Amino acid sequence: MIEWSDEEVMVRDAVRDWIGKEVRPHLDALDSGELPPYGIIRGLYSTFGMDELARSSFRARIEKEKAATAEGPGGETDAPAQSRAGDGGAAFRMLPIVELCRVSPGLVTAMGVSLGLAAGTIMKRGTIEQKERWALDLLTLDKIGAWAITEPDSGSDAFGGMKSTARRDGDGYVLNGSKTFITNGPDADTIVFYAKLDDGRDARDREILTFVLDSGMPGLEQSRPLRKMGCHSSPTGELFLTDVKAGPDRLLDSGGGSGRESARQNFVTERAGVAAMALGVIEECLQLSVEYAKTRIAWSKPIGDYQLIQLKLAKMEVARLNVQNLVFRHVEMEKAGRTPTLAEASAMKLYSAQAASEVAMEAVQLFGGNGYMAEYRVEQLARDAKAFQIYAGTDELQITHIARDLLSR
């Protein structure tokens, strides 16, 4: 794949037009946090029929799983990679991500966590009953989800430093602990929550369990949005759990393995998706920079005539091509039914996140004093792009994961 197909370009242009009418006029309200992102995201889904497509796909998958269950051991399964192989759907999922990130990356962060991480975890690890109870409403965006793993003292050591506990209580559990930097945390209806089983073993060796919680459960507190550097259109908050009772119906484990494996699977999905987000930021910054270089006059000629400015634009174009090729590679892998390895997904995330942040900061520099002003949108994109190097694992963590995965082969 070396370019978008004609059909994909039509979809891209339709999404781009919709964003121009429904998102760009509200950028100030989104960036100030005055306007929540969820109405806009739902508008995208309803306008392009993505909610109805999600419903029909969900029903087909559940019927298939019920039939496989009825057949008993050896019945057909529906692994995520297999179910998407050969359908070319990755391109149509990534195009809205790219286009939204040209304008407001926080919208994609809010949407991606709800769909990819919260709903995705339930679809991978849940029983049929759990999927019907929680996942469908998340997949259609009728409800908003959060994925709660990060804690105040854990940072990149998400598993080892986890202090949230799940203590057995009859056939259920009692949950205690806190989470921070949780995307959609203040507004989430459904929360996928990770905690360590309190069984007396050393804390770092304890089994990690995954639960589904509902907003409003006794003992569950969701904070107000935290103030942060960028991605203001994506509310981020804290969660506090005090003796929250979770029945066995809230425990996700049907996928086999532990909560650690559940989280690792999501890391691969999340990190690969950052490449599409980065591409949107790079494309927008490059377009704005080219337009500015043509019209900004210094010493009686456009600044684009100066070699230093040309060097900045050339480097931006190199970054755009490289990140676009990573996105195209991911699309082709999905068509072939392949899932990126941890090293591949981490490498994609590491390079594309750095490229987006560097391009955005170069755009600010190219604009000079204007680039530091909120009126010229590169200022917002530079703040937003920095988050790519932090969430879904910092740059430093990506390096470790790449190397360890390579050395383990």
mmCIF file with all atom_site columns, N, CA, C and O in Angstrom, residues 2-32:
data_model
loop_
_atom_site.group_PDB
_atom_site.id
_atom_site.type_symbol
_atom_site.label_atom_id
_atom_site.label_alt_id
_atom_site.label_comp_id
_atom_site.label_asym_id
_atom_site.label_entity_id
_atom_site.label_seq_id
_atom_site.pdbx_PDB_ins_code
_atom_site.Cartn_x
_atom_site.Cartn_y
_atom_site.Cartn_z
_atom_site.occupancy
_atom_site.B_iso_or_equiv
_atom_site.pdbx_formal_charge
_atom_site.auth_seq_id
_atom_site.auth_comp_id
_atom_site.auth_asym_id
_atom_site.auth_atom_id
_atom_site.pdbx_PDB_model_num
ATOM 1   N N  . ILE A 1 2  ? 0.739   2.086  -1.009 1.00 0.00 ? 2  ILE A N  1
ATOM 2   C CA . ILE A 1 2  ? 1.559   3.288  -1.086 1.00 0.00 ? 2  ILE A CA 1
ATOM 3   C C  . ILE A 1 2  ? 0.727   4.567  -1.063 1.00 0.00 ? 2  ILE A C  1
ATOM 4   O O  . ILE A 1 2  ? 1.269   5.669  -0.981 1.00 0.00 ? 2  ILE A O  1
ATOM 5   N N  . GLU A 1 3  ? -0.588  4.426  -1.156 1.00 0.00 ? 3  GLU A N  1
ATOM 6   C CA . GLU A 1 3  ? -1.461  5.594  -1.062 1.00 0.00 ? 3  GLU A CA 1
ATOM 7   C C  . GLU A 1 3  ? -2.877  5.120  -0.768 1.00 0.00 ? 3  GLU A C  1
ATOM 8   O O  . GLU A 1 3  ? -3.195  3.938  -0.891 1.00 0.00 ? 3  GLU A O  1
ATOM 9   N N  . TRP A 1 4  ? -3.708  6.065  -0.328 1.00 0.00 ? 4  TRP A N  1
ATOM 10  C CA . TRP A 1 4  ? -5.102  5.733  -0.067 1.00 0.00 ? 4  TRP A CA 1
ATOM 11  C C  . TRP A 1 4  ? -5.805  5.434  -1.392 1.00 0.00 ? 4  TRP A C  1
ATOM 12  O O  . TRP A 1 4  ? -5.521  6.062  -2.414 1.00 0.00 ? 4  TRP A O  1
ATOM 13  N N  . SER A 1 5  ? -6.740  4.483  -1.361 1.00 0.00 ? 5  SER A N  1
ATOM 14  C CA . SER A 1 5  ? -7.509  4.165  -2.561 1.00 0.00 ? 5  SER A CA 1
ATOM 15  C C  . SER A 1 5  ? -8.510  5.281  -2.844 1.00 0.00 ? 5  SER A C  1
ATOM 16  O O  . SER A 1 5  ? -8.758  6.154  -2.003 1.00 0.00 ? 5  SER A O  1
ATOM 17  N N  . ASP A 1 6  ? -9.112  5.243  -4.028 1.00 0.00 ? 6  ASP A N  1
ATOM 18  C CA . ASP A 1 6  ? -10.110 6.260  -4.380 1.00 0.00 ? 6  ASP A CA 1
ATOM 19  C C  . ASP A 1 6  ? -11.271 6.255  -3.392 1.00 0.00 ? 6  ASP A C  1
ATOM 20  O O  . ASP A 1 6  ? -11.786 7.313  -3.000 1.00 0.00 ? 6  ASP A O  1
ATOM 21  N N  . GLU A 1 7  ? -11.709 5.062  -3.003 1.00 0.00 ? 7  GLU A N  1
ATOM 22  C CA . GLU A 1 7  ? -12.812 4.954  -2.045 1.00 0.00 ? 7  GLU A CA 1
ATOM 23  C C  . GLU A 1 7  ? -12.408 5.523  -0.687 1.00 0.00 ? 7  GLU A C  1
ATOM 24  O O  . GLU A 1 7  ? -13.194 6.224  -0.034 1.00 0.00 ? 7  GLU A O  1
ATOM 25  N N  . GLU A 1 8  ? -11.195 5.231  -0.268 1.00 0.00 ? 8  GLU A N  1
ATOM 26  C CA . GLU A 1 8  ? -10.711 5.749  1.010  1.00 0.00 ? 8  GLU A CA 1
ATOM 27  C C  . GLU A 1 8  ? -10.573 7.268  0.973  1.00 0.00 ? 8  GLU A C  1
ATOM 28  O O  . GLU A 1 8  ? -10.868 7.953  1.969  1.00 0.00 ? 8  GLU A O  1
ATOM 29  N N  . VAL A 1 9  ? -10.137 7.808  -0.155 1.00 0.00 ? 9  VAL A N  1
ATOM 30  C CA . VAL A 1 9  ? -10.036 9.264  -0.294 1.00 0.00 ? 9  VAL A CA 1
ATOM 31  C C  . VAL A 1 9  ? -11.417 9.907  -0.191 1.00 0.00 ? 9  VAL A C  1
ATOM 32  O O  . VAL A 1 9  ? -11.577 10.978 0.423  1.00 0.00 ? 9  VAL A O  1
ATOM 33  N N  . MET A 1 10 ? -12.431 9.272  -0.758 1.00 0.00 ? 10 MET A N  1
ATOM 34  C CA . MET A 1 10 ? -13.793 9.796  -0.656 1.00 0.00 ? 10 MET A CA 1
ATOM 35  C C  . MET A 1 10 ? -14.246 9.843  0.800  1.00 0.00 ? 10 MET A C  1
ATOM 36  O O  . MET A 1 10 ? -14.848 10.827 1.245  1.00 0.00 ? 10 MET A O  1
ATOM 37  N N  . VAL A 1 11 ? -13.958 8.775  1.541  1.00 0.00 ? 11 VAL A N  1
ATOM 38  C CA . VAL A 1 11 ? -14.313 8.742  2.959  1.00 0.00 ? 11 VAL A CA 1
ATOM 39  C C  . VAL A 1 11 ? -13.537 9.815  3.708  1.00 0.00 ? 11 VAL A C  1
ATOM 40  O O  . VAL A 1 11 ? -14.102 10.553 4.533  1.00 0.00 ? 11 VAL A O  1
ATOM 41  N N  . ARG A 1 12 ? -12.244 9.912  3.436  1.00 0.00 ? 12 ARG A N  1
ATOM 42  C CA . ARG A 1 12 ? -11.412 10.924 4.104  1.00 0.00 ? 12 ARG A CA 1
ATOM 43  C C  . ARG A 1 12 ? -11.962 12.323 3.869  1.00 0.00 ? 12 ARG A C  1
ATOM 44  O O  . ARG A 1 12 ? -12.085 13.124 4.806  1.00 0.00 ? 12 ARG A O  1
ATOM 45  N N  . ASP A 1 13 ? -12.303 12.631 2.621  1.00 0.00 ? 13 ASP A N  1
ATOM 46  C CA . ASP A 1 13 ? -12.793 13.969 2.299  1.00 0.00 ? 13 ASP A CA 1
ATOM 47  C C  . ASP A 1 13 ? -14.143 14.250 2.952  1.00 0.00 ? 13 ASP A C  1
ATOM 48  O O  . ASP A 1 13 ? -14.412 15.383 3.391  1.00 0.00 ? 13 ASP A O  1
ATOM 49  N N  . ALA A 1 14 ? -14.996 13.223 3.037  1.00 0.00 ? 14 ALA A N  1
ATOM 50  C CA . ALA A 1 14 ? -16.297 13.406 3.691  1.00 0.00 ? 14 ALA A CA 1
ATOM 51  C C  . ALA A 1 14 ? -16.109 13.687 5.176  1.00 0.00 ? 14 ALA A C  1
ATOM 52  O O  . ALA A 1 14 ? -16.767 14.575 5.743  1.00 0.00 ? 14 ALA A O  1
ATOM 53  N N  . VAL A 1 15 ? -15.211 12.935 5.811  1.00 0.00 ? 15 VAL A N  1
ATOM 54  C CA . VAL A 1 15 ? -14.926 13.159 7.224  1.00 0.00 ? 15 VAL A CA 1
ATOM 55  C C  . VAL A 1 15 ? -14.300 14.536 7.423  1.00 0.00 ? 15 VAL A C  1
ATOM 56  O O  . VAL A 1 15 ? -14.636 15.268 8.361  1.00 0.00 ? 15 VAL A O  1
ATOM 57  N N  . ARG A 1 16 ? -13.396 14.910 6.523  1.00 0.00 ? 16 ARG A N  1
ATOM 58  C CA . ARG A 1 16 ? -12.725 16.208 6.621  1.00 0.00 ? 16 ARG A CA 1
ATOM 59  C C  . ARG A 1 16 ? -13.737 17.348 6.509  1.00 0.00 ? 16 ARG A C  1
ATOM 60  O O  . ARG A 1 16 ? -13.658 18.335 7.259  1.00 0.00 ? 16 ARG A O  1
ATOM 61  N N  . ASP A 1 17 ? -14.687 17.223 5.599  1.00 0.00 ? 17 ASP A N  1
ATOM 62  C CA . ASP A 1 17 ? -15.721 18.251 5.458  1.00 0.00 ? 17 ASP A CA 1
ATOM 63  C C  . ASP A 1 17 ? -16.569 18.351 6.714  1.00 0.00 ? 17 ASP A C  1
ATOM 64  O O  . ASP A 1 17 ? -16.905 19.453 7.179  1.00 0.00 ? 17 ASP A O  1
ATOM 65  N N  . TRP A 1 18 ? -16.941 17.186 7.262  1.00 0.00 ? 18 TRP A N  1
ATOM 66  C CA . TRP A 1 18 ? -17.754 17.178 8.485  1.00 0.00 ? 18 TRP A CA 1
ATOM 67  C C  . TRP A 1 18 ? -17.001 17.834 9.633  1.00 0.00 ? 18 TRP A C  1
ATOM 68  O O  . TRP A 1 18 ? -17.570 18.636 10.389 1.00 0.00 ? 18 TRP A O  1
ATOM 69  N N  . ILE A 1 19 ? -15.713 17.536 9.755  1.00 0.00 ? 19 ILE A N  1
ATOM 70  C CA . ILE A 1 19 ? -14.903 18.127 10.818 1.00 0.00 ? 19 ILE A CA 1
ATOM 71  C C  . ILE A 1 19 ? -14.830 19.645 10.647 1.00 0.00 ? 19 ILE A C  1
ATOM 72  O O  . ILE A 1 19 ? -14.897 20.402 11.628 1.00 0.00 ? 19 ILE A O  1
ATOM 73  N N  . GLY A 1 20 ? -14.716 20.079 9.390  1.00 0.00 ? 20 GLY A N  1
ATOM 74  C CA . GLY A 1 20 ? -14.669 21.516 9.136  1.00 0.00 ? 20 GLY A CA 1
ATOM 75  C C  . GLY A 1 20 ? -15.913 22.234 9.610  1.00 0.00 ? 20 GLY A C  1
ATOM 76  O O  . GLY A 1 20 ? -15.848 23.387 10.068 1.00 0.00 ? 20 GLY A O  1
ATOM 77  N N  . LYS A 1 21 ? -17.055 21.561 9.524  1.00 0.00 ? 21 LYS A N  1
ATOM 78  C CA . LYS A 1 21 ? -18.325 22.184 9.916  1.00 0.00 ? 21 LYS A CA 1
ATOM 79  C C  . LYS A 1 21 ? -18.652 21.975 11.393 1.00 0.00 ? 21 LYS A C  1
ATOM 80  O O  . LYS A 1 21 ? -19.233 22.863 12.035 1.00 0.00 ? 21 LYS A O  1
ATOM 81  N N  . GLU A 1 22 ? -18.307 20.804 11.929 1.00 0.00 ? 22 GLU A N  1
ATOM 82  C CA . GLU A 1 22 ? -18.779 20.430 13.262 1.00 0.00 ? 22 GLU A CA 1
ATOM 83  C C  . GLU A 1 22 ? -17.729 20.503 14.366 1.00 0.00 ? 22 GLU A C  1
ATOM 84  O O  . GLU A 1 22 ? -18.082 20.500 15.539 1.00 0.00 ? 22 GLU A O  1
ATOM 85  N N  . VAL A 1 23 ? -16.446 20.566 13.995 1.00 0.00 ? 23 VAL A N  1
ATOM 86  C CA . VAL A 1 23 ? -15.398 20.559 15.029 1.00 0.00 ? 23 VAL A CA 1
ATOM 87  C C  . VAL A 1 23 ? -14.604 21.859 15.037 1.00 0.00 ? 23 VAL A C  1
ATOM 88  O O  . VAL A 1 23 ? -14.447 22.482 16.090 1.00 0.00 ? 23 VAL A O  1
ATOM 89  N N  . ARG A 1 24 ? -14.104 22.270 13.886 1.00 0.00 ? 24 ARG A N  1
ATOM 90  C CA . ARG A 1 24 ? -13.242 23.461 13.850 1.00 0.00 ? 24 ARG A CA 1
ATOM 91  C C  . ARG A 1 24 ? -13.893 24.704 14.477 1.00 0.00 ? 24 ARG A C  1
ATOM 92  O O  . ARG A 1 24 ? -13.219 25.461 15.181 1.00 0.00 ? 24 ARG A O  1
ATOM 93  N N  . PRO A 1 25 ? -15.199 24.936 14.265 1.00 0.00 ? 25 PRO A N  1
ATOM 94  C CA . PRO A 1 25 ? -15.802 26.128 14.893 1.00 0.00 ? 25 PRO A CA 1
ATOM 95  C C  . PRO A 1 25 ? -15.803 26.073 16.423 1.00 0.00 ? 25 PRO A C  1
ATOM 96  O O  . PRO A 1 25 ? -16.019 27.111 17.069 1.00 0.00 ? 25 PRO A O  1
ATOM 97  N N  . HIS A 1 26 ? -15.591 24.892 16.997 1.00 0.00 ? 26 HIS A N  1
ATOM 98  C CA . HIS A 1 26 ? -15.676 24.748 18.454 1.00 0.00 ? 26 HIS A CA 1
ATOM 99  C C  . HIS A 1 26 ? -14.312 24.509 19.099 1.00 0.00 ? 26 HIS A C  1
ATOM 100 O O  . HIS A 1 26 ? -14.233 24.087 20.266 1.00 0.00 ? 26 HIS A O  1
ATOM 101 N N  . LEU A 1 27 ? -13.231 24.786 18.372 1.00 0.00 ? 27 LEU A N  1
ATOM 102 C CA . LEU A 1 27 ? -11.897 24.478 18.885 1.00 0.00 ? 27 LEU A CA 1
ATOM 103 C C  . LEU A 1 27 ? -11.578 25.216 20.180 1.00 0.00 ? 27 LEU A C  1
ATOM 104 O O  . LEU A 1 27 ? -11.002 24.639 21.108 1.00 0.00 ? 27 LEU A O  1
ATOM 105 N N  . ASP A 1 28 ? -11.938 26.474 20.268 1.00 0.00 ? 28 ASP A N  1
ATOM 106 C CA . ASP A 1 28 ? -11.643 27.238 21.488 1.00 0.00 ? 28 ASP A CA 1
ATOM 107 C C  . ASP A 1 28 ? -12.367 26.649 22.693 1.00 0.00 ? 28 ASP A C  1
ATOM 108 O O  . ASP A 1 28 ? -11.791 26.518 23.780 1.00 0.00 ? 28 ASP A O  1
ATOM 109 N N  . ALA A 1 29 ? -13.627 26.281 22.489 1.00 0.00 ? 29 ALA A N  1
ATOM 110 C CA . ALA A 1 29 ? -14.405 25.703 23.595 1.00 0.00 ? 29 ALA A CA 1
ATOM 111 C C  . ALA A 1 29 ? -13.867 24.332 23.985 1.00 0.00 ? 29 ALA A C  1
ATOM 112 O O  . ALA A 1 29 ? -13.849 23.971 25.166 1.00 0.00 ? 29 ALA A O  1
ATOM 113 N N  . LEU A 1 30 ? -13.413 23.550 23.003 1.00 0.00 ? 30 LEU A N  1
ATOM 114 C CA . LEU A 1 30 ? -12.821 22.253 23.299 1.00 0.00 ? 30 LEU A CA 1
ATOM 115 C C  . LEU A 1 30 ? -11.501 22.408 24.040 1.00 0.00 ? 30 LEU A C  1
ATOM 116 O O  . LEU A 1 30 ? -11.219 21.705 25.014 1.00 0.00 ? 30 LEU A O  1
ATOM 117 N N  . ASP A 1 31 ? -10.665 23.353 23.584 1.00 0.00 ? 31 ASP A N  1
ATOM 118 C CA . ASP A 1 31 ? -9.348  23.506 24.185 1.00 0.00 ? 31 ASP A CA 1
ATOM 119 C C  . ASP A 1 31 ? -9.415  24.106 25.579 1.00 0.00 ? 31 ASP A C  1
ATOM 120 O O  . ASP A 1 31 ? -8.525  23.893 26.398 1.00 0.00 ? 31 ASP A O  1
ATOM 121 N N  . SER A 1 32 ? -10.470 24.848 25.852 1.00 0.00 ? 32 SER A N  1
ATOM 122 C CA . SER A 1 32 ? -10.625 25.405 27.198 1.00 0.00 ? 32 SER A CA 1
ATOM 123 C C  . SER A 1 32 ? -11.248 24.400 28.161 1.00 0.00 ? 32 SER A C  1
ATOM 124 O O  . SER A 1 32 ? -11.260 24.624 29.374 1.00 0.00 ? 32 SER A O  1
#
